[in-house]
Amino acid sequence: MKNIYFFGECMVELRAKNDDMLHQSFAGDIYNSAVYLKRCFNEVTTSVVTAIGKDSLSAQMLARFESEQLDTQYVFAHDEKVPGMYYIETDEHGERSFTYWRSDAAAKKVVSFLTPSVLDSLSKGDMFFFSGISLAIIDNDSREQFWQAIKQLKDAGVKIVFDPNYRARLWQSVEQTKAQYDIAFSLSDVTLPGVEDLTTLYDIHSVEAVVEYLKPYNIQEIIVKNGPESVITKEGEELQSHTIIPVTNVVDTTSAGDAFNGVYLGARLAGRSVSDAVQMAAKAAGTVIQQPGAIAPKDVFCQAMANA
Ligand code: ADP
């Protein structure tokens, strides 16, 4: 059985239901990807690697992971910290804004749980995914330990997968981000950047420019996303352009890239070709953006995928 680890943060999500009621759920890029992967490829063991707390919201989060059939053996419980949280507000024009409480979240401490025995166990896996958000939220002073862990996993044959997923407000400076991304790209076997993510950082504006920028890193598999525009892939030396059918009824683009990543990686682990994997991933992302929120209802999502 194939397996994949999703390393990073899941948060408590709050949004207004009406004037005096909040709707509570759970979301975060790595969790979203894990959910969509598992819904499409039940045969792939899909683990979340994160830290939560010992509070009741953490218990609910853990229960949610389990209800989505995710493996929770690497979900660590911090003694004092609690999960991060964010609140989504939508104004009268439908514009959404986000307020975060995550600067002291348990997930920032996840690297401290990567003990030698945990790393030995993780070394038996097939793929390890982390994003620019995972990298941004971990404590500054744990980055060196994180890179050592990644090197150990890579040496053991685990494929390292990185999505730059750039969120400026999570970083101290562009220079800091670039230095960390440089290490991430140099250790990656697979990367799934979006053009937009790299525009601010490297003044890159096209899928072709992304591929060109990444050339010196010798990454085996590159998948460049560009919203409803085409997806370009580079597998070894083989470049391919894949047409995306634009969705006209876009409701909420939250987690389009996350759904794409999860389903793409699941398809690759299940032995599908790069182009089949892109088609499935694009279908999944196109379905998710027609539903509000990060996680589309399971029945709606699975029905759309079955029809594809
Ligand atoms: P991110 O969420 O990382 O910014 P993108 O906006 O590039 O990611 O979108 C990720 C994927 O979602 C795209 O590669 C595409 O497959 C799909 N997607 C995004 N927007 C649309 C759209 N309007 N119509 C169809 N598919 C879309």
mmCIF file of N, CA and C in Angstrom, residues 176-269:
data_model
loop_
_atom_site.group_PDB
_atom_site.id
_atom_site.type_symbol
_atom_site.label_atom_id
_atom_site.label_comp_id
_atom_site.label_asym_id
_atom_site.label_seq_id
_atom_site.Cartn_x
_atom_site.Cartn_y
_atom_site.Cartn_z
ATOM 1 N N GLN A 176 14.098 36.314 3.515
ATOM 2 C CA GLN A 176 14.003 35.101 4.335
ATOM 3 C C GLN A 176 13.269 34.012 3.563
ATOM 4 N N THR A 177 12.161 34.381 2.928
ATOM 5 C CA THR A 177 11.387 33.404 2.159
ATOM 6 C C THR A 177 12.240 32.798 1.048
ATOM 7 N N LYS A 178 12.916 33.663 0.314
ATOM 8 C CA LYS A 178 13.712 33.178 -0.817
ATOM 9 C C LYS A 178 14.801 32.213 -0.355
ATOM 10 N N ALA A 179 15.417 32.520 0.776
ATOM 11 C CA ALA A 179 16.474 31.645 1.285
ATOM 12 C C ALA A 179 15.902 30.265 1.633
ATOM 13 N N GLN A 180 14.703 30.260 2.248
ATOM 14 C CA GLN A 180 14.076 28.986 2.613
ATOM 15 C C GLN A 180 13.591 28.231 1.375
ATOM 16 N N TYR A 181 13.023 28.955 0.412
ATOM 17 C CA TYR A 181 12.522 28.302 -0.813
ATOM 18 C C TYR A 181 13.677 27.718 -1.619
ATOM 19 N N ASP A 182 14.827 28.372 -1.559
ATOM 20 C CA ASP A 182 15.987 27.860 -2.269
ATOM 21 C C ASP A 182 16.355 26.467 -1.735
ATOM 22 N N ILE A 183 16.327 26.317 -0.422
ATOM 23 C CA ILE A 183 16.621 25.005 0.170
ATOM 24 C C ILE A 183 15.515 24.018 -0.216
ATOM 25 N N ALA A 184 14.264 24.489 -0.142
ATOM 26 C CA ALA A 184 13.129 23.608 -0.451
ATOM 27 C C ALA A 184 13.226 23.087 -1.890
ATOM 28 N N PHE A 185 13.470 23.979 -2.835
ATOM 29 C CA PHE A 185 13.563 23.547 -4.233
ATOM 30 C C PHE A 185 14.754 22.603 -4.441
ATOM 31 N N SER A 186 15.849 22.884 -3.727
ATOM 32 C CA SER A 186 17.012 22.032 -3.973
ATOM 33 C C SER A 186 16.822 20.628 -3.394
ATOM 34 N N LEU A 187 15.890 20.453 -2.464
ATOM 35 C CA LEU A 187 15.652 19.113 -1.909
ATOM 36 C C LEU A 187 14.424 18.427 -2.525
ATOM 37 N N SER A 188 13.697 19.133 -3.392
ATOM 38 C CA SER A 188 12.430 18.592 -3.914
ATOM 39 C C SER A 188 12.624 17.601 -5.058
ATOM 40 N N ASP A 189 11.811 16.549 -5.019
ATOM 41 C CA ASP A 189 11.714 15.627 -6.156
ATOM 42 C C ASP A 189 10.540 16.028 -7.037
ATOM 43 N N VAL A 190 9.543 16.632 -6.406
ATOM 44 C CA VAL A 190 8.336 17.074 -7.111
ATOM 45 C C VAL A 190 7.996 18.460 -6.577
ATOM 46 N N THR A 191 7.605 19.380 -7.475
ATOM 47 C CA THR A 191 7.116 20.669 -6.984
ATOM 48 C C THR A 191 5.894 21.095 -7.781
ATOM 49 N N LEU A 192 4.961 21.769 -7.095
ATOM 50 C CA LEU A 192 3.699 22.172 -7.726
ATOM 51 C C LEU A 192 3.438 23.667 -7.522
ATOM 52 N N PRO A 193 4.259 24.521 -8.131
ATOM 53 C CA PRO A 193 4.058 25.959 -7.915
ATOM 54 C C PRO A 193 2.896 26.527 -8.722
ATOM 55 N N GLY A 194 2.297 27.592 -8.195
ATOM 56 C CA GLY A 194 1.360 28.388 -8.978
ATOM 57 C C GLY A 194 2.134 29.607 -9.471
ATOM 58 N N VAL A 195 1.818 30.099 -10.657
ATOM 59 C CA VAL A 195 2.566 31.241 -11.202
ATOM 60 C C VAL A 195 2.498 32.429 -10.244
ATOM 61 N N GLU A 196 1.271 32.683 -9.742
ATOM 62 C CA GLU A 196 1.066 33.833 -8.851
ATOM 63 C C GLU A 196 2.004 33.818 -7.641
ATOM 64 N N ASP A 197 2.237 32.607 -7.093
ATOM 65 C CA ASP A 197 3.089 32.492 -5.906
ATOM 66 C C ASP A 197 4.486 33.038 -6.164
ATOM 67 N N LEU A 198 4.953 32.885 -7.401
ATOM 68 C CA LEU A 198 6.339 33.238 -7.682
ATOM 69 C C LEU A 198 6.486 34.652 -8.245
ATOM 70 N N THR A 199 5.350 35.298 -8.553
ATOM 71 C CA THR A 199 5.411 36.630 -9.152
ATOM 72 C C THR A 199 6.050 37.646 -8.205
ATOM 73 N N THR A 200 5.549 37.713 -6.981
ATOM 74 C CA THR A 200 6.094 38.676 -6.027
ATOM 75 C C THR A 200 7.536 38.359 -5.678
ATOM 76 N N LEU A 201 7.817 37.069 -5.525
ATOM 77 C CA LEU A 201 9.144 36.684 -5.044
ATOM 78 C C LEU A 201 10.224 36.842 -6.105
ATOM 79 N N TYR A 202 9.915 36.419 -7.335
ATOM 80 C CA TYR A 202 10.977 36.356 -8.355
ATOM 81 C C TYR A 202 10.629 37.132 -9.624
ATOM 82 N N ASP A 203 9.538 37.915 -9.576
ATOM 83 C CA ASP A 203 9.125 38.676 -10.745
ATOM 84 C C ASP A 203 8.891 37.753 -11.956
ATOM 85 N N ILE A 204 8.243 36.625 -11.674
ATOM 86 C CA ILE A 204 7.963 35.625 -12.715
ATOM 87 C C ILE A 204 6.484 35.739 -13.082
ATOM 88 N N HIS A 205 6.184 35.774 -14.401
ATOM 89 C CA HIS A 205 4.801 36.046 -14.802
ATOM 90 C C HIS A 205 4.179 34.984 -15.697
ATOM 91 N N SER A 206 4.903 33.933 -16.042
ATOM 92 C CA SER A 206 4.316 32.925 -16.938
ATOM 93 C C SER A 206 4.741 31.524 -16.514
ATOM 94 N N VAL A 207 3.989 30.527 -16.964
ATOM 95 C CA VAL A 207 4.341 29.142 -16.639
ATOM 96 C C VAL A 207 5.727 28.804 -17.194
ATOM 97 N N GLU A 208 6.004 29.312 -18.395
ATOM 98 C CA GLU A 208 7.308 29.039 -19.025
ATOM 99 C C GLU A 208 8.444 29.601 -18.165
ATOM 100 N N ALA A 209 8.220 30.803 -17.627
ATOM 101 C CA ALA A 209 9.260 31.433 -16.799
ATOM 102 C C ALA A 209 9.470 30.651 -15.496
ATOM 103 N N VAL A 210 8.411 30.034 -14.991
ATOM 104 C CA VAL A 210 8.558 29.222 -13.772
ATOM 105 C C VAL A 210 9.463 28.026 -14.075
ATOM 106 N N VAL A 211 9.174 27.349 -15.187
ATOM 107 C CA VAL A 211 9.970 26.177 -15.569
ATOM 108 C C VAL A 211 11.441 26.582 -15.744
ATOM 109 N N GLU A 212 11.648 27.709 -16.397
ATOM 110 C CA GLU A 212 13.001 28.215 -16.644
ATOM 111 C C GLU A 212 13.707 28.505 -15.316
ATOM 112 N N TYR A 213 12.985 29.171 -14.398
ATOM 113 C CA TYR A 213 13.567 29.528 -13.108
ATOM 114 C C TYR A 213 14.018 28.274 -12.345
ATOM 115 N N LEU A 214 13.220 27.190 -12.470
ATOM 116 C CA LEU A 214 13.500 25.985 -11.670
ATOM 117 C C LEU A 214 14.559 25.062 -12.286
ATOM 118 N N LYS A 215 14.959 25.343 -13.506
ATOM 119 C CA LYS A 215 15.915 24.478 -14.218
ATOM 120 C C LYS A 215 17.146 24.075 -13.399
ATOM 121 N N PRO A 216 17.839 25.047 -12.777
ATOM 122 C CA PRO A 216 19.077 24.683 -12.065
ATOM 123 C C PRO A 216 18.861 23.716 -10.907
ATOM 124 N N TYR A 217 17.630 23.573 -10.438
ATOM 125 C CA TYR A 217 17.385 22.712 -9.278
ATOM 126 C C TYR A 217 17.250 21.226 -9.659
ATOM 127 N N ASN A 218 17.155 20.947 -10.972
ATOM 128 C CA ASN A 218 17.027 19.547 -11.424
ATOM 129 C C ASN A 218 15.923 18.768 -10.720
ATOM 130 N N ILE A 219 14.749 19.356 -10.664
ATOM 131 C CA ILE A 219 13.620 18.685 -9.997
ATOM 132 C C ILE A 219 12.979 17.718 -11.002
ATOM 133 N N GLN A 220 12.772 16.484 -10.581
ATOM 134 C CA GLN A 220 12.297 15.437 -11.495
ATOM 135 C C GLN A 220 10.917 15.738 -12.081
ATOM 136 N N GLU A 221 10.009 16.262 -11.253
ATOM 137 C CA GLU A 221 8.634 16.459 -11.721
ATOM 138 C C GLU A 221 8.146 17.845 -11.297
ATOM 139 N N ILE A 222 7.809 18.668 -12.299
ATOM 140 C CA ILE A 222 7.351 20.037 -12.019
ATOM 141 C C ILE A 222 5.956 20.195 -12.598
ATOM 142 N N ILE A 223 5.033 20.691 -11.790
ATOM 143 C CA ILE A 223 3.663 20.913 -12.249
ATOM 144 C C ILE A 223 3.361 22.374 -11.965
ATOM 145 N N VAL A 224 3.172 23.169 -13.013
ATOM 146 C CA VAL A 224 2.935 24.596 -12.818
ATOM 147 C C VAL A 224 1.453 24.901 -13.033
ATOM 148 N N LYS A 225 0.828 25.450 -11.984
ATOM 149 C CA LYS A 225 -0.605 25.801 -12.034
ATOM 150 C C LYS A 225 -0.755 27.278 -12.384
ATOM 151 N N ASN A 226 -1.805 27.582 -13.094
ATOM 152 C CA ASN A 226 -2.034 28.980 -13.476
ATOM 153 C C ASN A 226 -3.533 29.263 -13.555
ATOM 154 N N GLY A 227 -4.243 29.022 -12.439
ATOM 155 C CA GLY A 227 -5.681 29.271 -12.397
ATOM 156 C C GLY A 227 -6.379 28.534 -13.528
ATOM 157 N N PRO A 228 -7.312 29.211 -14.219
ATOM 158 C CA PRO A 228 -8.052 28.540 -15.297
ATOM 159 C C PRO A 228 -7.238 28.397 -16.581
ATOM 160 N N GLU A 229 -6.028 28.999 -16.598
ATOM 161 C CA GLU A 229 -5.165 28.844 -17.780
ATOM 162 C C GLU A 229 -4.597 27.424 -17.773
ATOM 163 N N SER A 230 -3.745 27.139 -18.730
ATOM 164 C CA SER A 230 -3.231 25.771 -18.843
ATOM 165 C C SER A 230 -2.334 25.401 -17.659
ATOM 166 N N VAL A 231 -2.149 24.093 -17.501
ATOM 167 C CA VAL A 231 -1.149 23.579 -16.555
ATOM 168 C C VAL A 231 0.016 23.085 -17.403
ATOM 169 N N ILE A 232 1.231 23.406 -16.985
ATOM 170 C CA ILE A 232 2.397 22.872 -17.703
ATOM 171 C C ILE A 232 3.136 21.909 -16.785
ATOM 172 N N THR A 233 3.547 20.770 -17.342
ATOM 173 C CA THR A 233 4.315 19.822 -16.535
ATOM 174 C C THR A 233 5.660 19.549 -17.194
ATOM 175 N N LYS A 234 6.618 19.224 -16.349
ATOM 176 C CA LYS A 234 7.928 18.812 -16.851
ATOM 177 C C LYS A 234 8.310 17.564 -16.079
ATOM 178 N N GLU A 235 8.347 16.444 -16.778
ATOM 179 C CA GLU A 235 8.710 15.171 -16.144
ATOM 180 C C GLU A 235 10.042 14.762 -16.752
ATOM 181 N N GLY A 236 11.096 14.817 -15.978
ATOM 182 C CA GLY A 236 12.424 14.654 -16.570
ATOM 183 C C GLY A 236 12.639 15.789 -17.555
ATOM 184 N N GLU A 237 12.865 15.448 -18.836
ATOM 185 C CA GLU A 237 13.055 16.497 -19.843
ATOM 186 C C GLU A 237 11.782 16.740 -20.646
ATOM 187 N N GLU A 238 10.719 15.984 -20.339
ATOM 188 C CA GLU A 238 9.505 16.070 -21.161
ATOM 189 C C GLU A 238 8.553 17.162 -20.684
ATOM 190 N N LEU A 239 8.383 18.162 -21.551
ATOM 191 C CA LEU A 239 7.470 19.275 -21.254
ATOM 192 C C LEU A 239 6.116 18.979 -21.873
ATOM 193 N N GLN A 240 5.045 19.237 -21.130
ATOM 194 C CA GLN A 240 3.704 19.029 -21.674
ATOM 195 C C GLN A 240 2.804 20.173 -21.245
ATOM 196 N N SER A 241 1.936 20.591 -22.147
ATOM 197 C CA SER A 241 0.945 21.600 -21.780
ATOM 198 C C SER A 241 -0.409 20.913 -21.717
ATOM 199 N N HIS A 242 -1.188 21.187 -20.670
ATOM 200 C CA HIS A 242 -2.479 20.523 -20.468
ATOM 201 C C HIS A 242 -3.578 21.586 -20.455
ATOM 202 N N THR A 243 -4.610 21.348 -21.240
ATOM 203 C CA THR A 243 -5.692 22.327 -21.321
ATOM 204 C C THR A 243 -6.638 22.155 -20.134
ATOM 205 N N ILE A 244 -7.028 23.271 -19.535
ATOM 206 C CA ILE A 244 -7.997 23.252 -18.427
ATOM 207 C C ILE A 244 -9.325 23.779 -18.980
ATOM 208 N N ILE A 245 -10.411 23.100 -18.661
ATOM 209 C CA ILE A 245 -11.718 23.627 -19.078
ATOM 210 C C ILE A 245 -12.162 24.628 -18.006
ATOM 211 N N PRO A 246 -12.254 25.929 -18.365
ATOM 212 C CA PRO A 246 -12.596 26.917 -17.328
ATOM 213 C C PRO A 246 -14.001 26.683 -16.762
ATOM 214 N N VAL A 247 -14.129 26.873 -15.462
ATOM 215 C CA VAL A 247 -15.428 26.758 -14.799
ATOM 216 C C VAL A 247 -16.077 28.143 -14.869
ATOM 217 N N THR A 248 -17.337 28.202 -15.292
ATOM 218 C CA THR A 248 -17.983 29.520 -15.396
ATOM 219 C C THR A 248 -18.661 29.899 -14.082
ATOM 220 N N ASN A 249 -19.140 28.876 -13.354
ATOM 221 C CA ASN A 249 -19.862 29.141 -12.119
ATOM 222 C C ASN A 249 -18.925 29.076 -10.897
ATOM 223 N N VAL A 250 -17.954 30.006 -10.819
ATOM 224 C CA VAL A 250 -17.011 29.971 -9.700
ATOM 225 C C VAL A 250 -17.664 30.597 -8.463
ATOM 226 N N VAL A 251 -17.733 29.834 -7.379
ATOM 227 C CA VAL A 251 -18.370 30.307 -6.139
ATOM 228 C C VAL A 251 -17.303 30.777 -5.138
ATOM 229 N N ASP A 252 -16.227 29.996 -5.014
ATOM 230 C CA ASP A 252 -15.218 30.284 -3.990
ATOM 231 C C ASP A 252 -13.947 29.522 -4.368
ATOM 232 N N THR A 253 -12.873 30.239 -4.685
ATOM 233 C CA THR A 253 -11.660 29.549 -5.172
ATOM 234 C C THR A 253 -10.769 29.014 -4.045
ATOM 235 N N THR A 254 -11.206 29.203 -2.777
ATOM 236 C CA THR A 254 -10.419 28.669 -1.656
ATOM 237 C C THR A 254 -10.135 27.188 -1.892
ATOM 238 N N SER A 255 -8.904 26.823 -1.736
ATOM 239 C CA SER A 255 -8.438 25.426 -1.781
ATOM 240 C C SER A 255 -8.460 24.781 -3.171
ATOM 241 N N ALA A 256 -8.579 25.576 -4.236
ATOM 242 C CA ALA A 256 -8.466 25.009 -5.599
ATOM 243 C C ALA A 256 -7.104 24.329 -5.746
ATOM 244 N N GLY A 257 -6.055 25.078 -5.378
ATOM 245 C CA GLY A 257 -4.705 24.534 -5.510
ATOM 246 C C GLY A 257 -4.489 23.337 -4.585
ATOM 247 N N ASP A 258 -5.099 23.367 -3.407
ATOM 248 C CA ASP A 258 -4.939 22.254 -2.451
ATOM 249 C C ASP A 258 -5.577 20.976 -2.998
ATOM 250 N N ALA A 259 -6.795 21.120 -3.546
ATOM 251 C CA ALA A 259 -7.479 19.958 -4.125
ATOM 252 C C ALA A 259 -6.668 19.421 -5.295
ATOM 253 N N PHE A 260 -6.174 20.337 -6.118
ATOM 254 C CA PHE A 260 -5.345 19.937 -7.261
ATOM 255 C C PHE A 260 -4.153 19.103 -6.765
ATOM 256 N N ASN A 261 -3.423 19.645 -5.793
ATOM 257 C CA ASN A 261 -2.228 18.954 -5.288
ATOM 258 C C ASN A 261 -2.549 17.558 -4.760
ATOM 259 N N GLY A 262 -3.575 17.475 -3.915
ATOM 260 C CA GLY A 262 -3.906 16.198 -3.281
ATOM 261 C C GLY A 262 -4.256 15.145 -4.326
ATOM 262 N N VAL A 263 -5.123 15.520 -5.256
ATOM 263 C CA VAL A 263 -5.585 14.537 -6.243
ATOM 264 C C VAL A 263 -4.460 14.201 -7.227
ATOM 265 N N TYR A 264 -3.666 15.192 -7.594
ATOM 266 C CA TYR A 264 -2.523 14.920 -8.487
ATOM 267 C C TYR A 264 -1.586 13.881 -7.842
ATOM 268 N N LEU A 265 -1.223 14.117 -6.587
ATOM 269 C CA LEU A 265 -0.258 13.229 -5.928
ATOM 270 C C LEU A 265 -0.853 11.844 -5.690
ATOM 271 N N GLY A 266 -2.139 11.799 -5.358
ATOM 272 C CA GLY A 266 -2.812 10.504 -5.189
ATOM 273 C C GLY A 266 -2.777 9.718 -6.493
ATOM 274 N N ALA A 267 -3.062 10.402 -7.584
ATOM 275 C CA ALA A 267 -3.084 9.745 -8.895
ATOM 276 C C ALA A 267 -1.696 9.217 -9.250
ATOM 277 N N ARG A 268 -0.669 10.003 -8.953
ATOM 278 C CA ARG A 268 0.696 9.556 -9.255
ATOM 279 C C ARG A 268 1.058 8.344 -8.396
ATOM 280 N N LEU A 269 0.667 8.381 -7.097
ATOM 281 C CA LEU A 269 0.949 7.238 -6.219
ATOM 282 C C LEU A 269 0.190 6.001 -6.688
#
